[in-house]
Amino acid sequence: MSTPDTSADSTSTPRLRASLETFPPYVPGKAPKEIDGLTPFKLSSNENYLEPLPAVVAAMVADAKNPALYPDDAALALRTELADRLGVSLDELIVTTGASELLVALTQITSDASTEAIYPWPSFEMYPQTTGLAGSKRVEVPVRDDGRHDLDAMAAAITDKTSLIILCSPNNPTGPALRDEEVRRFLDHVPATVLVALDEAYWEFATADGVVDGVALVADYPNVVLVRTFSKAHALAGLRVGYALAHASVIQGLFKAVIPFGVTDVSQTAALESLRHSDEVGIRAKEIAAVRDDFAEALRNQGWDVPEAQGNFVWLPLGPLSSAFEDACVEQAVAVRNLGDGVRISIGEKEGLDRVLTVASAFYAEHFG
Ligand SMILES: *Cc1c(COP(=O)(O)O)cnc(C)c1O
């Protein structure tokens, strides 16, 4: 029997997976800088600036469970309500700790060092993280100049190693929503063995005609998995609840890949109550969408080239000027999200958005006027 080599010097560190070197860590949105006399606004994480519905908070408090016990691992009450509302069966649904856990689990069940994952870019920062961690080859397909997915290029990027394709509608951070017709045309070119995840984290805010309907797609395409969350329109980001709808075989795979007991009882209760108030949630999402449209229009009137905005955020494709724009907002006690290719501004209170408009106007005059 050979003895393990323990001679490594004290500067050695544990051997971690090489794939960790291939992608950047997730960087959360910053908090606003405190500046005397200015109310700070955090417009950097696409959080809902409205509080959860009072009935949801009341249900959480009333239904607080003994924390010595594990939660319902199957999230049966929440899944049953989702199944009823979406018109699907229970075995087509899984509830997870945010959509984030789903993105990890979806990669785990499809990807490894021998496979390839295709997704648009710029898009959600977790896509490089989860697919990179699995060791799969990352095929980032640039979005078009108008911020929309280049579905033709994505279809052309498919090889016999492709195991996962991610679509994001509305796309975080660029804003446009996919249309039903273009997604169906795309799916007709995707082999049935390739899993296509449609990330609809912001679907409730979309108001354009003909926007893709993930629920209908899943019914028509057994290789589509719909990813949704309670974090954005439901204003429950702090509770970590997301769900997926897919063919039962995919859901079975996901159940093997997620953390047992991930979603606490309190989170399940809140999500269930919020779901029961979906009408109100929808109305509030449309109010936020109206503020978004006004904000985007005001920017366009200043001269900015703002892509179609269908989420609760607006994108300024600033390229190398992104940091300068972010810094100008910081000095006004507003945190926005600098993603390198541009700056994403989450819809929030009017005062914060007005301050961004003032910054944007001066910035435009200085750099493009
Ligand atoms: C916010 C977001 C998610 C994940 O949200 P969770 O809080 O983990 O549910 C997923 N996809 C996109 C595109 C997002 O912006």
Tab-separated table of C-alpha atoms and ligand atoms in Angstrom:
chain	number	residue	atom	x	y	z
A	1	MET	CA	0.000	0.000	0.000
A	2	SER	CA	1.407	3.366	-0.941
A	3	THR	CA	1.348	6.234	1.486
A	4	PRO	CA	-0.273	9.434	0.301
A	5	ASP	CA	2.133	12.211	-0.549
A	6	THR	CA	2.014	14.578	2.417
A	7	SER	CA	5.145	16.453	1.485
A	8	ALA	CA	3.324	19.379	-0.113
A	9	ASP	CA	4.660	22.622	1.300
A	10	SER	CA	2.544	24.997	3.338
A	11	THR	CA	1.727	27.189	0.357
A	12	SER	CA	-0.241	24.399	-1.326
A	13	THR	CA	-3.992	24.678	-1.296
A	14	PRO	CA	-6.589	21.953	-1.740
A	15	ARG	CA	-7.051	20.749	-5.286
A	16	LEU	CA	-10.304	22.211	-6.635
A	17	ARG	CA	-11.976	21.389	-9.913
A	18	ALA	CA	-10.286	22.947	-12.929
A	19	SER	CA	-13.669	24.084	-14.273
A	20	LEU	CA	-13.781	26.698	-11.499
A	21	GLU	CA	-11.187	28.662	-13.463
A	22	THR	CA	-13.426	28.932	-16.511
A	23	PHE	CA	-16.136	31.319	-15.286
A	24	PRO	CA	-16.499	34.313	-12.967
A	25	PRO	CA	-18.325	34.196	-9.619
A	26	TYR	CA	-21.833	35.584	-9.329
A	27	VAL	CA	-21.656	39.247	-8.287
A	28	PRO	CA	-24.780	40.505	-6.502
A	29	GLY	CA	-26.103	44.025	-7.042
A	30	LYS	CA	-24.478	46.637	-4.821
A	31	ALA	CA	-26.140	48.638	-2.059
A	32	PRO	CA	-26.471	52.387	-2.670
A	33	LYS	CA	-23.857	54.738	-1.247
A	34	GLU	CA	-25.009	56.830	1.692
A	35	ILE	CA	-24.993	60.500	0.804
A	36	ASP	CA	-26.142	63.272	3.125
A	37	GLY	CA	-29.528	64.667	2.231
A	38	LEU	CA	-30.329	62.023	-0.405
A	39	THR	CA	-32.660	59.060	0.117
A	40	PRO	CA	-30.746	56.003	-1.160
A	41	PHE	CA	-32.275	53.739	-3.838
A	42	LYS	CA	-31.173	50.226	-4.703
A	43	LEU	CA	-31.980	49.715	-8.366
A	44	SER	CA	-29.356	47.023	-8.853
A	45	SER	CA	-31.045	43.667	-8.194
A	46	ASN	CA	-34.399	43.740	-10.012
A	47	GLU	CA	-36.170	43.387	-6.701
A	48	ASN	CA	-39.822	44.369	-6.478
A	49	TYR	CA	-39.919	47.800	-4.852
A	50	LEU	CA	-43.453	47.128	-3.625
A	51	GLU	CA	-43.840	45.044	-0.485
A	52	PRO	CA	-45.470	41.613	-0.613
A	53	LEU	CA	-49.257	41.693	-0.324
A	54	PRO	CA	-50.404	42.151	3.318
A	55	ALA	CA	-52.311	38.849	3.149
A	56	VAL	CA	-49.052	37.066	2.339
A	57	VAL	CA	-47.202	38.526	5.306
A	58	ALA	CA	-50.187	37.731	7.549
A	59	ALA	CA	-50.282	34.114	6.340
A	60	MET	CA	-46.559	33.682	7.031
A	61	VAL	CA	-46.980	34.887	10.597
A	62	ALA	CA	-50.195	32.939	11.278
A	63	ASP	CA	-48.811	29.720	9.852
A	64	ALA	CA	-45.361	29.791	11.475
A	65	LYS	CA	-44.439	26.160	12.103
A	66	ASN	CA	-42.273	24.443	14.684
A	67	PRO	CA	-38.781	24.991	13.286
A	68	ALA	CA	-37.541	21.803	14.930
A	69	LEU	CA	-39.313	19.902	12.164
A	70	TYR	CA	-38.286	19.616	8.536
A	71	PRO	CA	-40.579	21.280	5.996
A	72	ASP	CA	-42.772	19.354	3.567
A	73	ASP	CA	-40.150	18.143	1.102
A	74	ALA	CA	-42.780	17.592	-1.601
A	75	ALA	CA	-44.267	21.107	-1.130
A	76	LEU	CA	-47.567	19.395	-1.758
A	77	ALA	CA	-49.978	22.238	-1.005
A	78	LEU	CA	-48.042	24.711	-3.158
A	79	ARG	CA	-47.538	22.238	-5.992
A	80	THR	CA	-51.214	21.280	-5.945
A	81	GLU	CA	-52.247	24.934	-6.236
A	82	LEU	CA	-49.752	25.472	-9.065
A	83	ALA	CA	-50.950	22.343	-10.857
A	84	ASP	CA	-54.583	23.487	-10.630
A	85	ARG	CA	-53.802	26.960	-11.878
A	86	LEU	CA	-51.555	25.853	-14.737
A	87	GLY	CA	-53.767	22.928	-15.735
A	88	VAL	CA	-51.014	20.334	-15.371
A	89	SER	CA	-50.504	17.286	-13.195
A	90	LEU	CA	-48.537	17.171	-9.978
A	91	ASP	CA	-45.715	15.063	-11.421
A	92	GLU	CA	-44.959	17.837	-13.929
A	93	LEU	CA	-43.984	20.329	-11.214
A	94	ILE	CA	-41.125	20.855	-8.779
A	95	VAL	CA	-40.657	23.633	-6.220
A	96	THR	CA	-37.107	24.766	-5.416
A	97	THR	CA	-35.100	27.334	-3.443
A	98	GLY	CA	-35.580	30.057	-5.997
A	99	ALA	CA	-35.224	29.601	-9.715
A	100	SER	CA	-31.494	29.706	-8.964
A	101	GLU	CA	-31.530	26.184	-7.580
A	102	LEU	CA	-33.348	25.052	-10.700
A	103	LEU	CA	-30.667	26.465	-12.951
A	104	VAL	CA	-28.075	24.497	-10.988
A	105	ALA	CA	-30.174	21.324	-11.003
A	106	LEU	CA	-30.995	21.609	-14.714
A	107	THR	CA	-27.309	21.805	-15.478
A	108	GLN	CA	-26.564	18.893	-13.169
A	109	ILE	CA	-29.069	16.622	-14.912
A	110	THR	CA	-27.911	17.493	-18.435
A	111	SER	CA	-24.312	18.590	-18.455
A	112	ASP	CA	-20.765	17.433	-17.852
A	113	ALA	CA	-17.347	17.819	-19.464
A	114	SER	CA	-18.514	16.007	-22.612
A	115	THR	CA	-21.490	18.265	-23.348
A	116	GLU	CA	-22.189	21.784	-24.590
A	117	ALA	CA	-24.613	24.408	-23.305
A	118	ILE	CA	-25.956	27.248	-25.436
A	119	TYR	CA	-27.382	30.476	-24.057
A	120	PRO	CA	-27.714	34.106	-25.181
A	121	TRP	CA	-25.277	36.776	-24.005
A	122	PRO	CA	-25.595	39.122	-22.266
A	123	SER	CA	-28.145	37.280	-20.220
A	124	PHE	CA	-28.535	36.103	-16.636
A	125	GLU	CA	-25.169	35.857	-14.862
A	126	MET	CA	-25.949	32.457	-13.392
A	127	TYR	CA	-25.898	30.735	-16.797
A	128	PRO	CA	-22.093	30.824	-17.153
A	129	GLN	CA	-21.779	29.865	-13.508
A	130	THR	CA	-23.953	26.742	-13.510
A	131	THR	CA	-22.928	25.446	-16.914
A	132	GLY	CA	-19.291	26.277	-16.240
A	133	LEU	CA	-19.326	24.482	-12.914
A	134	ALA	CA	-20.651	21.352	-14.584
A	135	GLY	CA	-17.620	21.529	-16.866
A	136	SER	CA	-19.633	21.725	-20.073
A	137	LYS	CA	-18.475	23.810	-22.999
A	138	ARG	CA	-20.218	27.202	-22.811
A	139	VAL	CA	-21.497	28.511	-26.112
A	140	GLU	CA	-22.532	32.127	-25.568
A	141	VAL	CA	-24.483	33.461	-28.526
A	142	PRO	CA	-24.437	37.281	-28.648
A	143	VAL	CA	-27.865	38.925	-28.589
A	144	ARG	CA	-28.671	41.117	-31.579
A	145	ASP	CA	-28.124	44.876	-31.531
A	146	ASP	CA	-31.711	45.332	-30.376
A	147	GLY	CA	-31.072	43.117	-27.321
A	148	ARG	CA	-33.137	40.200	-28.669
A	149	HIS	CA	-32.024	36.568	-28.754
A	150	ASP	CA	-30.410	35.628	-32.050
A	151	LEU	CA	-32.388	32.399	-32.370
A	152	ASP	CA	-31.001	31.620	-35.832
A	153	ALA	CA	-27.454	31.775	-34.502
A	154	MET	CA	-28.459	29.724	-31.467
A	155	ALA	CA	-29.982	27.048	-33.714
A	156	ALA	CA	-26.833	27.078	-35.848
A	157	ALA	CA	-24.707	26.548	-32.727
A	158	ILE	CA	-26.342	23.197	-31.918
A	159	THR	CA	-24.018	20.195	-32.287
A	160	ASP	CA	-24.395	16.543	-31.351
A	161	LYS	CA	-22.828	17.460	-27.994
A	162	THR	CA	-25.438	20.068	-27.111
A	163	SER	CA	-27.368	18.936	-24.036
A	164	LEU	CA	-28.856	22.173	-22.717
A	165	ILE	CA	-30.130	25.402	-24.249
A	166	ILE	CA	-31.292	28.281	-22.088
A	167	LEU	CA	-33.689	30.983	-23.281
A	168	CYS	CA	-34.559	33.979	-21.109
A	169	SER	CA	-37.784	35.895	-21.657
A	170	PRO	CA	-37.912	38.758	-20.902
A	171	ASN	CA	-34.133	38.693	-21.182
A	172	ASN	CA	-32.243	39.867	-18.118
A	173	PRO	CA	-30.510	42.309	-18.575
A	174	THR	CA	-31.318	43.514	-22.112
A	175	GLY	CA	-35.116	43.517	-21.717
A	176	PRO	CA	-36.884	42.128	-24.817
A	177	ALA	CA	-39.386	39.276	-24.538
A	178	LEU	CA	-39.399	36.333	-26.912
A	179	ARG	CA	-42.437	35.910	-29.142
A	180	ASP	CA	-44.365	32.656	-29.248
A	181	GLU	CA	-44.007	32.244	-32.995
A	182	GLU	CA	-40.200	32.658	-33.081
A	183	VAL	CA	-39.687	30.247	-30.179
A	184	ARG	CA	-41.831	27.564	-31.817
A	185	ARG	CA	-39.920	27.980	-35.071
A	186	PHE	CA	-36.680	27.640	-33.099
A	187	LEU	CA	-37.863	24.566	-31.180
A	188	ASP	CA	-38.740	22.861	-34.440
A	189	HIS	CA	-34.979	22.933	-35.179
A	190	VAL	CA	-33.882	21.583	-31.807
A	191	PRO	CA	-33.381	17.822	-31.493
A	192	ALA	CA	-35.875	16.266	-29.072
A	193	THR	CA	-32.952	14.988	-26.970
A	194	VAL	CA	-31.778	18.510	-26.100
A	195	LEU	CA	-33.355	20.065	-23.025
A	196	VAL	CA	-34.468	23.667	-23.570
A	197	ALA	CA	-34.955	25.735	-20.413
A	198	LEU	CA	-37.180	28.769	-20.789
A	199	ASP	CA	-36.416	31.152	-17.931
A	200	GLU	CA	-39.503	33.277	-17.347
A	201	ALA	CA	-38.431	34.990	-14.120
A	202	TYR	CA	-40.114	38.218	-15.294
A	203	TRP	CA	-43.083	36.934	-17.311
A	204	GLU	CA	-45.664	38.809	-15.228
A	205	PHE	CA	-44.202	42.175	-16.310
A	206	ALA	CA	-44.365	41.448	-20.051
A	207	THR	CA	-47.018	43.440	-21.889
A	208	ALA	CA	-46.054	43.122	-25.573
A	209	ASP	CA	-48.319	41.289	-28.017
A	210	GLY	CA	-47.534	37.681	-28.849
A	211	VAL	CA	-45.128	37.061	-25.958
A	212	VAL	CA	-44.131	33.414	-25.539
A	213	ASP	CA	-46.349	31.368	-23.223
A	214	GLY	CA	-44.144	28.837	-21.503
A	215	VAL	CA	-47.012	26.783	-20.135
A	216	ALA	CA	-48.398	26.124	-23.609
A	217	LEU	CA	-44.892	25.361	-24.913
A	218	VAL	CA	-44.277	22.694	-22.294
A	219	ALA	CA	-47.527	21.014	-23.333
A	220	ASP	CA	-46.401	20.943	-26.969
A	221	TYR	CA	-42.672	20.207	-26.578
A	222	PRO	CA	-41.602	17.445	-24.137
A	223	ASN	CA	-38.021	18.791	-24.169
A	224	VAL	CA	-38.979	22.224	-22.787
A	225	VAL	CA	-38.709	23.059	-19.109
A	226	LEU	CA	-40.298	26.247	-17.859
A	227	VAL	CA	-38.484	28.048	-15.017
A	228	ARG	CA	-40.331	30.600	-12.878
A	229	THR	CA	-39.883	32.334	-9.535
A	230	PHE	CA	-41.755	34.056	-6.724
A	231	SER	CA	-38.843	36.480	-6.312
A	232	LYS	CA	-39.783	39.192	-8.761
A	233	ALA	CA	-43.479	39.942	-9.396
A	234	HIS	CA	-44.550	38.229	-6.153
A	235	ALA	CA	-41.985	40.301	-4.213
A	236	LEU	CA	-40.727	37.287	-2.251
A	237	ALA	CA	-37.034	37.273	-3.224
A	238	GLY	CA	-36.006	36.899	0.413
A	239	LEU	CA	-37.936	33.647	0.822
A	240	ARG	CA	-36.318	31.737	-2.068
A	241	VAL	CA	-39.105	29.976	-3.934
A	242	GLY	CA	-39.087	29.004	-7.591
A	243	TYR	CA	-40.673	26.270	-9.641
A	244	ALA	CA	-40.301	24.325	-12.847
A	245	LEU	CA	-42.919	22.869	-15.141
A	246	ALA	CA	-41.806	20.085	-17.481
A	247	HIS	CA	-42.456	16.561	-18.701
A	248	ALA	CA	-42.637	14.150	-15.756
A	249	SER	CA	-39.355	12.450	-16.736
A	250	VAL	CA	-37.483	15.771	-16.495
A	251	ILE	CA	-39.130	16.581	-13.159
A	252	GLN	CA	-38.096	13.163	-11.832
A	253	GLY	CA	-34.519	13.963	-12.788
A	254	LEU	CA	-34.710	17.360	-11.115
A	255	PHE	CA	-36.012	15.813	-7.890
A	256	LYS	CA	-32.782	13.808	-7.720
A	257	ALA	CA	-30.623	16.901	-8.191
A	258	VAL	CA	-32.158	19.391	-5.761
A	259	ILE	CA	-31.390	19.817	-2.075
A	260	PRO	CA	-33.835	17.891	0.125
A	261	PHE	CA	-36.015	20.153	2.317
A	262	GLY	CA	-34.678	23.262	0.585
A	263	VAL	CA	-37.849	25.349	0.685
A	264	THR	CA	-38.930	26.143	4.238
A	265	ASP	CA	-42.545	25.807	5.354
A	266	VAL	CA	-42.808	29.559	5.865
A	267	SER	CA	-41.661	30.117	2.273
A	268	GLN	CA	-44.137	27.546	0.966
A	269	THR	CA	-46.958	29.186	2.921
A	270	ALA	CA	-46.109	32.644	1.621
A	271	ALA	CA	-45.804	31.476	-1.983
A	272	LEU	CA	-49.124	29.626	-1.742
A	273	GLU	CA	-50.912	32.664	-0.352
A	274	SER	CA	-49.359	34.933	-2.968
A	275	LEU	CA	-50.420	32.519	-5.694
A	276	ARG	CA	-53.986	32.703	-4.400
A	277	HIS	CA	-53.728	36.468	-4.922
A	278	SER	CA	-52.342	36.131	-8.437
A	279	ASP	CA	-54.867	38.648	-9.768
A	280	GLU	CA	-53.542	41.352	-7.466
A	281	VAL	CA	-49.942	40.333	-8.152
A	282	GLY	CA	-50.652	40.613	-11.855
A	283	ILE	CA	-52.228	44.059	-11.487
A	284	ARG	CA	-49.233	45.320	-9.520
A	285	ALA	CA	-46.844	43.861	-12.088
A	286	LYS	CA	-48.672	45.785	-14.802
A	287	GLU	CA	-48.410	48.971	-12.718
A	288	ILE	CA	-44.658	48.449	-12.504
A	289	ALA	CA	-44.640	47.781	-16.254
A	290	ALA	CA	-46.361	51.136	-16.833
A	291	VAL	CA	-43.690	52.924	-14.767
A	292	ARG	CA	-41.072	51.015	-16.777
A	293	ASP	CA	-42.590	52.132	-20.073
A	294	ASP	CA	-42.624	55.780	-18.960
A	295	PHE	CA	-39.031	55.530	-17.766
A	296	ALA	CA	-37.837	53.901	-20.994
A	297	GLU	CA	-39.701	56.496	-23.036
A	298	ALA	CA	-38.131	59.348	-21.073
A	299	LEU	CA	-34.693	57.891	-21.785
A	300	ARG	CA	-35.494	57.508	-25.481
A	301	ASN	CA	-36.644	61.135	-25.563
A	302	GLN	CA	-33.219	62.108	-24.233
A	303	GLY	CA	-31.731	60.322	-27.247
A	304	TRP	CA	-30.825	56.963	-25.699
A	305	ASP	CA	-31.144	53.771	-27.686
A	306	VAL	CA	-33.164	51.663	-25.206
A	307	PRO	CA	-34.087	48.110	-26.248
A	308	GLU	CA	-37.641	46.852	-25.783
A	309	ALA	CA	-38.064	46.631	-21.991
A	310	GLN	CA	-40.438	43.864	-20.859
A	311	GLY	CA	-39.174	43.068	-17.365
A	312	ASN	CA	-39.014	45.316	-14.275
A	313	PHE	CA	-35.781	46.880	-15.547
A	314	VAL	CA	-34.348	48.932	-18.378
A	315	TRP	CA	-31.028	48.394	-20.174
A	316	LEU	CA	-28.605	51.011	-21.406
A	317	PRO	CA	-26.037	49.408	-23.734
A	318	LEU	CA	-23.176	51.665	-22.624
A	319	GLY	CA	-20.255	49.369	-23.386
A	320	PRO	CA	-16.993	50.869	-22.084
A	321	LEU	CA	-18.861	53.841	-20.597
A	322	SER	CA	-20.791	51.598	-18.194
A	323	SER	CA	-18.528	52.276	-15.217
A	324	ALA	CA	-18.659	56.036	-15.709
A	325	PHE	CA	-22.454	55.925	-15.794
A	326	GLU	CA	-22.591	53.702	-12.722
A	327	ASP	CA	-20.267	56.076	-10.856
A	328	ALA	CA	-22.448	59.053	-11.737
A	329	CYS	CA	-25.462	57.236	-10.270
A	330	VAL	CA	-23.502	56.237	-7.164
A	331	GLU	CA	-22.857	59.923	-6.461
A	332	GLN	CA	-26.637	60.440	-6.487
A	333	ALA	CA	-27.111	57.619	-3.909
A	334	VAL	CA	-28.574	55.317	-6.549
A	335	ALA	CA	-27.156	51.813	-7.054
A	336	VAL	CA	-27.596	50.487	-10.596
A	337	ARG	CA	-26.115	47.326	-12.069
A	338	ASN	CA	-22.994	47.655	-14.194
A	339	LEU	CA	-22.657	44.421	-16.167
A	340	GLY	CA	-19.713	45.472	-18.314
A	341	ASP	CA	-21.652	45.568	-21.602
A	342	GLY	CA	-24.092	48.073	-20.199
A	343	VAL	CA	-26.014	49.237	-17.170
A	344	ARG	CA	-29.285	47.745	-15.953
A	345	ILE	CA	-31.647	49.919	-13.958
A	346	SER	CA	-34.372	48.195	-11.941
A	347	ILE	CA	-37.737	49.911	-11.762
A	348	GLY	CA	-38.192	51.458	-8.328
A	349	GLU	CA	-39.670	54.506	-6.623
A	350	LYS	CA	-40.196	57.580	-8.795
A	351	GLU	CA	-37.659	59.666	-6.875
A	352	GLY	CA	-34.877	57.189	-7.620
A	353	LEU	CA	-35.817	56.886	-11.292
A	354	ASP	CA	-36.026	60.665	-11.645
A	355	ARG	CA	-32.529	60.940	-10.261
A	356	VAL	CA	-31.315	58.414	-12.850
A	357	LEU	CA	-33.019	60.437	-15.584
A	358	THR	CA	-31.160	63.555	-14.443
A	359	VAL	CA	-27.856	61.670	-14.509
A	360	ALA	CA	-28.693	60.150	-17.902
A	361	SER	CA	-29.541	63.509	-19.447
A	362	ALA	CA	-26.240	65.102	-18.381
A	363	PHE	CA	-24.321	61.959	-19.337
A	364	TYR	CA	-25.858	61.879	-22.801
A	365	ALA	CA	-25.057	65.540	-23.388
A	366	GLU	CA	-21.465	65.012	-22.260
A	367	HIS	CA	-20.734	61.868	-24.281
A	368	PHE	CA	-23.097	61.800	-27.240
A	369	GLY	CA	-24.543	65.312	-27.490
B	1	LIG	C1	-33.789	36.764	-10.624
B	1	LIG	C2	-33.651	35.744	-11.695
B	1	LIG	C3	-33.735	34.370	-11.450
B	1	LIG	C4	-33.670	33.703	-10.130
B	1	LIG	O1	-34.330	34.178	-9.132
B	1	LIG	P1	-34.508	33.385	-7.774
B	1	LIG	O2	-34.552	34.483	-6.777
B	1	LIG	O3	-33.390	32.447	-7.564
B	1	LIG	O4	-35.812	32.678	-7.924
B	1	LIG	C5	-33.685	33.501	-12.513
B	1	LIG	N1	-33.554	33.929	-13.752
B	1	LIG	C6	-33.454	35.227	-14.030
B	1	LIG	C7	-33.311	35.639	-15.442
B	1	LIG	C8	-33.470	36.172	-13.015
B	1	LIG	O5	-33.292	37.451	-13.301
